[in-house]
Coordinates of C-alpha atoms and ligand atoms in Angstrom, one line a residue:
M1 CA -107.2 -7.2 50.8
K2 CA -109.0 -7.9 47.6
Q3 CA -107.3 -9.5 44.6
N4 CA -105.2 -7.1 42.6
K5 CA -103.4 -7.8 39.4
V6 CA -100.5 -6.7 37.1
I7 CA -100.3 -7.4 33.4
W8 CA -97.1 -7.3 31.4
R9 CA -96.6 -7.8 27.7
S10 CA -93.0 -8.8 26.9
P11 CA -91.5 -9.6 23.4
S12 CA -89.2 -12.5 22.5
N13 CA -85.8 -11.6 21.0
I14 CA -83.5 -13.0 18.3
A15 CA -79.8 -13.3 19.0
I16 CA -77.3 -12.0 16.6
V17 CA -74.4 -13.2 18.8
K18 CA -75.5 -16.5 20.5
Y19 CA -75.5 -17.4 24.1
W20 CA -74.6 -20.9 24.2
G21 CA -73.2 -22.2 27.3
K22 CA -73.4 -21.4 30.9
K23 CA -71.3 -20.7 33.9
G24 CA -71.9 -20.2 37.6
F25 CA -75.8 -20.0 38.0
Q26 CA -77.5 -18.9 34.7
Q27 CA -74.7 -16.6 33.3
G28 CA -73.6 -17.0 29.8
I29 CA -70.1 -18.2 29.1
N30 CA -69.8 -15.4 26.7
P31 CA -71.5 -12.0 25.9
S32 CA -74.6 -12.2 23.6
L33 CA -76.3 -9.6 21.6
S34 CA -79.9 -9.4 20.1
F35 CA -82.7 -7.4 19.1
T36 CA -86.1 -7.5 20.6
L37 CA -89.0 -8.5 18.6
S38 CA -92.4 -6.8 18.0
N39 CA -95.2 -9.3 17.3
S40 CA -94.1 -12.4 19.0
F41 CA -94.7 -11.7 22.8
T42 CA -96.1 -13.4 25.8
E43 CA -98.8 -11.5 27.9
T44 CA -98.6 -12.5 31.5
E45 CA -101.3 -11.4 34.1
I46 CA -100.4 -12.0 37.7
R47 CA -103.3 -11.8 40.2
Y48 CA -102.2 -11.4 43.8
Q49 CA -103.8 -11.3 47.1
A50 CA -102.8 -11.7 50.8
K51 CA -101.5 -15.1 51.7
K52 CA -103.8 -17.3 53.8
S53 CA -101.6 -20.2 53.7
T54 CA -98.4 -21.1 55.7
Q55 CA -96.5 -22.6 52.7
H56 CA -93.7 -20.2 51.7
I57 CA -94.4 -19.9 47.7
V58 CA -98.2 -20.2 46.8
A59 CA -98.7 -19.9 43.0
K60 CA -100.9 -21.4 40.3
Y61 CA -100.1 -21.5 36.7
Y62 CA -102.6 -21.2 33.8
F63 CA -101.1 -21.4 30.2
E64 CA -103.5 -20.3 27.4
G65 CA -106.3 -20.2 29.6
E66 CA -105.9 -23.8 31.3
Y67 CA -104.2 -24.9 34.2
N68 CA -100.9 -26.4 33.4
A69 CA -99.1 -28.4 36.0
E70 CA -96.0 -28.9 33.9
F71 CA -95.2 -25.1 33.4
E72 CA -96.1 -24.6 37.1
K73 CA -93.5 -26.9 38.3
R74 CA -90.8 -25.1 36.3
I75 CA -92.1 -21.8 37.5
L76 CA -92.1 -23.0 41.3
T77 CA -88.5 -24.0 40.8
Y78 CA -87.8 -20.5 39.3
F79 CA -89.5 -18.9 42.3
E80 CA -87.5 -21.0 44.7
N81 CA -84.3 -19.9 43.0
I82 CA -85.2 -16.1 43.4
Q83 CA -87.1 -16.2 46.6
T84 CA -84.2 -14.5 48.5
R85 CA -84.5 -11.7 46.2
L86 CA -88.2 -10.7 46.4
E87 CA -90.4 -10.1 49.5
L88 CA -93.5 -10.6 47.8
F89 CA -93.6 -14.4 48.4
D90 CA -94.1 -13.9 52.0
H91 CA -97.1 -11.5 51.5
Y92 CA -99.0 -12.7 48.5
E93 CA -100.3 -15.9 46.9
L94 CA -100.3 -15.7 43.1
E95 CA -102.4 -16.8 40.1
I96 CA -100.4 -16.5 36.8
Y97 CA -102.1 -16.3 33.6
S98 CA -99.9 -16.4 30.5
R99 CA -100.5 -16.5 26.7
N100 CA -98.3 -16.2 23.7
T101 CA -99.2 -14.4 20.4
F102 CA -97.2 -17.3 18.5
P103 CA -98.0 -20.9 18.8
H104 CA -96.1 -22.6 21.6
S105 CA -94.3 -25.2 19.3
A106 CA -93.7 -22.8 16.2
G107 CA -90.0 -22.8 16.8
I108 CA -89.7 -19.4 18.4
A109 CA -88.1 -19.2 21.7
S110 CA -90.8 -18.8 24.2
S111 CA -88.9 -18.8 27.3
A112 CA -87.6 -15.2 26.7
S113 CA -90.8 -13.7 26.5
A114 CA -92.6 -15.8 29.1
M115 CA -89.9 -15.5 31.7
S116 CA -89.2 -11.8 31.1
S117 CA -93.0 -10.9 31.3
L118 CA -93.3 -12.8 34.4
A119 CA -90.3 -11.2 36.1
L120 CA -91.5 -8.0 35.0
G121 CA -94.9 -8.8 36.6
L122 CA -93.2 -9.9 39.9
L123 CA -91.2 -6.8 40.1
S124 CA -94.2 -4.7 39.7
I125 CA -95.7 -6.5 42.6
E126 CA -92.6 -6.3 44.8
K127 CA -93.1 -2.3 44.3
T128 CA -96.2 -2.6 46.4
I129 CA -94.1 -3.7 49.4
R130 CA -90.8 -1.9 49.0
V131 CA -89.1 0.7 46.9
I132 CA -87.8 -0.1 43.8
P133 CA -85.7 2.7 42.2
E134 CA -87.6 3.7 38.7
N135 CA -84.1 3.9 37.0
N136 CA -83.1 0.4 38.1
F137 CA -86.4 -1.2 37.5
F138 CA -85.6 -2.9 34.0
Q139 CA -82.1 -3.7 35.2
I140 CA -83.4 -5.6 38.0
A141 CA -86.2 -7.0 35.8
S142 CA -83.4 -8.3 33.4
E143 CA -81.5 -10.0 36.2
L144 CA -84.7 -11.6 37.4
S145 CA -85.5 -12.7 33.8
R146 CA -81.9 -14.3 33.5
L147 CA -82.4 -16.4 36.4
G148 CA -85.5 -17.9 34.7
S149 CA -84.0 -18.2 31.2
G150 CA -80.7 -16.7 30.2
S151 CA -82.1 -15.1 26.7
A152 CA -85.1 -13.6 28.7
A153 CA -82.5 -11.2 30.3
R154 CA -82.2 -9.3 26.7
S155 CA -86.0 -9.1 26.4
V156 CA -86.6 -6.4 28.8
Y157 CA -85.5 -3.5 26.5
G158 CA -86.5 -2.5 23.0
G159 CA -84.0 -2.4 20.2
F160 CA -80.6 -3.9 20.6
T161 CA -79.4 -5.3 23.9
L162 CA -76.2 -6.8 25.1
W163 CA -75.9 -9.3 27.7
G164 CA -72.5 -10.2 29.4
K165 CA -69.4 -8.3 30.3
L166 CA -67.8 -6.9 27.6
A167 CA -64.6 -4.7 27.8
G168 CA -65.0 -1.1 26.7
V169 CA -68.9 -1.2 27.2
Q170 CA -69.8 0.5 30.5
K171 CA -72.2 -1.0 32.6
S172 CA -72.2 -4.4 30.7
S173 CA -72.6 -7.4 33.2
D174 CA -72.8 -11.0 33.3
D175 CA -75.7 -10.6 35.6
F176 CA -78.1 -8.5 33.5
A177 CA -78.6 -7.2 29.9
I178 CA -78.2 -3.6 29.1
S179 CA -79.8 -1.5 26.1
I180 CA -77.4 -0.5 23.5
Y181 CA -77.5 2.2 21.0
K182 CA -79.9 5.2 21.2
K183 CA -77.7 6.0 18.2
L184 CA -78.3 3.0 16.1
H185 CA -77.6 3.6 12.4
P186 CA -80.9 4.1 10.3
V187 CA -80.3 0.9 8.5
F188 CA -80.9 -1.0 11.5
K189 CA -83.7 0.8 13.1
N190 CA -86.4 -0.9 11.3
L191 CA -84.9 -4.4 10.9
Q192 CA -87.4 -7.1 9.8
D193 CA -87.4 -10.7 10.9
S194 CA -89.4 -13.1 8.7
I195 CA -89.4 -16.2 10.5
L196 CA -89.5 -19.1 8.1
I197 CA -91.2 -22.2 9.6
V198 CA -89.1 -25.4 8.5
R199 CA -90.5 -27.5 11.5
S200 CA -92.8 -26.4 14.2
G201 CA -92.6 -29.7 16.5
K202 CA -90.8 -29.8 19.6
K203 CA -87.2 -29.8 19.5
P204 CA -85.1 -33.3 20.2
V205 CA -82.7 -31.5 22.5
S206 CA -83.7 -28.6 24.7
S207 CA -81.5 -25.5 24.8
T208 CA -80.9 -26.2 28.6
A209 CA -79.4 -29.5 27.5
G210 CA -77.4 -28.2 24.7
H211 CA -75.8 -25.4 27.0
K212 CA -74.8 -28.1 29.3
L213 CA -72.9 -29.9 26.4
M214 CA -70.6 -26.8 26.3
D215 CA -69.3 -27.6 29.6
N216 CA -66.7 -29.8 28.2
H217 CA -66.8 -29.0 24.7
P218 CA -63.2 -29.1 23.0
D219 CA -63.9 -25.8 21.2
K220 CA -65.3 -23.8 24.3
A221 CA -62.2 -21.5 24.7
E222 CA -62.3 -20.7 21.1
R223 CA -66.0 -20.0 21.1
I224 CA -65.8 -17.6 23.9
H225 CA -63.2 -15.7 22.0
Q226 CA -65.2 -15.5 18.8
A227 CA -68.4 -14.3 20.6
T228 CA -66.5 -11.8 22.4
K229 CA -64.8 -10.6 19.3
N230 CA -68.1 -10.6 17.4
C231 CA -70.0 -8.5 20.0
K232 CA -67.3 -5.9 20.0
A233 CA -67.2 -5.6 16.3
L234 CA -71.1 -5.4 16.1
T235 CA -71.2 -2.5 18.8
G236 CA -69.2 -0.6 16.1
I237 CA -71.2 -1.8 13.1
L238 CA -74.6 -0.8 14.7
K239 CA -73.7 2.8 15.0
E240 CA -71.7 2.9 11.5
G241 CA -74.4 1.0 9.5
Y242 CA -72.1 -1.3 7.4
F243 CA -74.7 -4.0 6.6
P244 CA -72.4 -6.4 4.8
R245 CA -70.3 -6.9 7.7
F246 CA -73.3 -7.2 9.9
A247 CA -74.6 -9.9 7.9
E248 CA -71.3 -11.7 7.7
I249 CA -71.2 -12.0 11.5
C250 CA -74.9 -12.8 11.8
E251 CA -74.4 -15.8 9.7
E252 CA -71.1 -16.9 11.1
E253 CA -72.7 -16.9 14.6
A254 CA -75.7 -19.0 13.4
L255 CA -73.4 -21.6 11.4
S256 CA -71.0 -21.6 14.6
L257 CA -74.0 -22.4 17.0
H258 CA -75.0 -25.4 15.0
K259 CA -71.4 -26.5 14.3
L260 CA -71.0 -26.5 18.1
M261 CA -74.2 -28.7 18.3
K262 CA -72.6 -31.1 15.7
T263 CA -69.4 -31.4 17.3
S264 CA -70.7 -31.8 21.0
N265 CA -70.5 -35.1 22.8
P266 CA -73.2 -36.5 22.4
S267 CA -73.6 -34.8 19.0
F268 CA -76.9 -33.5 17.6
V269 CA -78.1 -32.1 14.6
L270 CA -81.4 -29.6 14.6
M271 CA -81.2 -28.4 11.0
Q272 CA -83.1 -29.9 8.3
P273 CA -82.3 -30.4 4.5
E274 CA -84.8 -27.4 4.0
T275 CA -82.8 -25.3 6.4
L276 CA -79.8 -25.6 4.0
T277 CA -81.6 -25.4 0.9
I278 CA -83.1 -22.1 2.3
I279 CA -79.7 -20.7 3.3
Q280 CA -78.3 -21.4 -0.2
K281 CA -81.2 -19.6 -1.9
I282 CA -80.7 -16.7 0.4
R283 CA -77.0 -16.5 -0.4
K284 CA -77.6 -16.8 -4.2
Y285 CA -80.2 -14.1 -4.1
R286 CA -78.1 -11.7 -2.0
E287 CA -75.3 -12.3 -4.6
E288 CA -77.6 -11.6 -7.7
S289 CA -79.7 -8.8 -6.3
G290 CA -77.1 -6.9 -4.0
A291 CA -80.1 -6.9 -1.5
K292 CA -79.3 -6.3 2.1
I293 CA -80.3 -9.5 3.6
C294 CA -79.1 -12.2 5.9
F295 CA -80.1 -15.2 8.0
T296 CA -79.8 -16.5 11.5
L297 CA -81.0 -19.9 13.4
D298 CA -81.9 -20.3 17.0
A299 CA -81.5 -23.8 18.6
G300 CA -83.9 -25.3 15.8
P301 CA -84.3 -25.8 12.0
N302 CA -86.3 -22.5 11.3
I303 CA -84.7 -19.6 9.6
H304 CA -84.9 -15.9 10.8
L305 CA -84.6 -13.8 7.7
I306 CA -83.2 -10.2 8.7
Y307 CA -83.4 -7.3 6.3
P308 CA -84.1 -3.7 6.5
E309 CA -87.3 -2.2 6.0
E310 CA -86.2 -0.6 2.8
N311 CA -85.9 -4.0 1.1
K312 CA -89.1 -5.2 2.3
A313 CA -91.1 -5.4 -0.9
E314 CA -88.8 -7.3 -3.1
I315 CA -87.8 -9.6 -0.3
R316 CA -91.4 -10.4 0.5
K317 CA -91.7 -11.3 -3.2
F318 CA -88.7 -13.7 -2.7
I319 CA -90.1 -15.4 0.3
Q320 CA -93.3 -15.8 -1.3
N321 CA -91.9 -17.2 -4.7
E322 CA -89.0 -19.0 -3.7
L323 CA -88.7 -20.0 0.0
L324 CA -92.2 -20.8 1.3
V325 CA -92.2 -23.8 -0.7
Y326 CA -89.6 -25.3 1.8
C327 CA -91.6 -24.3 5.0
E328 CA -94.1 -26.3 6.9
N329 CA -97.6 -25.7 5.4
K330 CA -95.8 -22.7 3.8
K331 CA -95.8 -21.1 7.3
W332 CA -94.0 -17.9 8.2
I333 CA -94.2 -15.2 10.8
D334 CA -93.9 -11.5 10.0
D335 CA -92.0 -9.9 12.8
K336 CA -89.6 -7.0 13.2
I337 CA -87.4 -5.1 15.8
G338 CA -89.7 -3.7 18.6
S339 CA -89.8 -1.2 21.3
G340 CA -89.6 -3.8 24.2
P341 CA -92.0 -4.7 27.0
K342 CA -95.2 -2.7 28.0
Q343 CA -97.2 -2.7 31.3
M344 CA -100.9 -3.4 30.1
N345 CA -102.7 -2.0 33.3
Ligands
LIG1 C1 -79.7 -20.6 20.9 O1 -82.2 -18.8 27.0 O2 -83.4 -20.6 26.0 O3 -81.6 -19.2 21.6 O4 -81.0 -20.1 29.9 O5 -81.5 -22.7 29.6 O6 -83.4 -20.9 29.5 P1 -81.9 -21.1 29.3 O7 -81.6 -21.2 27.7 P2 -82.1 -20.1 26.5 O8 -81.1 -20.4 25.4 C2 -81.1 -19.8 24.2 C3 -80.2 -20.1 23.3 C4 -80.3 -19.5 21.9 C5 -79.4 -18.4 21.8 C6 -79.7 -16.9 22.3 O9 -80.8 -16.7 22.4 O10 -78.6 -16.3 22.6

């Protein structure tokens, strides 16, 4: 057999309701809700050929064109975790080539796009061995992605997605994400995400370590309640289109995430002084202009500025004139809601 390949492009996503804390194996302690981005994606090419070695899993990993031993180790651990779910490891040896459209350390969650593009590729290869029902393909891909990185479960669909069991939402599950709202209100259809880079360096505390600190967090039960309530509220708001309530929940979630970090044991702070200055500026601008705009934060100091397309022109001016001065080398990334992963071959 000659060498074959699959190529998948999969985007990152930005959580409005945050996944923070794990239970079981790679399940969130609470439901989370996000929208998939458009320009920030990982493209992963997996070359596969008949296995010659007797070793159970054979895979080499290249990142941005170069062999990467550190990432390969993580990928091999991931493959060990999912080996009972896929037959392909018995048949093929793999060479994996990944690249991001955004700088690795730009403060964008790269595990969501990296793991989902990898899982989608693996599942496409699995299809050469056994039947994967077409209507289940993305659900299985979401579950496989989740086992690599929780937030990756939400990247396999376009638009808004929900991961975690939520009463009243059919098919919602702790095992995989589902796509929500083909009936999205127009105000949310073309949401923009301008990512203001306050610091691009590596985070002092990884998300994985942060999740762990939720195990014994004194506010854990309250947090689960809050996130569940916010997911529920958003499922209505996304249909009805009431932006001010969306903005309130979005900011409450961002600030709660960082509050949980500050009150963990050990405690840690990922915000920078510029993060707070930008937050204050956004709130003042919203109050004065009445613009539909809000912010969220991931596990880092960078600001995701969220607004509908209708406000784009004036908000771009606001970013340029008032916010970029607080960014590292005036850097920002222009992104928006996207249509989900794409197979490229
Ligand atoms: C703050 O998905 O990166 O971005 O499952 O350990 O890979 P692992 O964690 P990860 O956590 C993301 C945390 C977050 C919030 C979110 O995306 O929901």
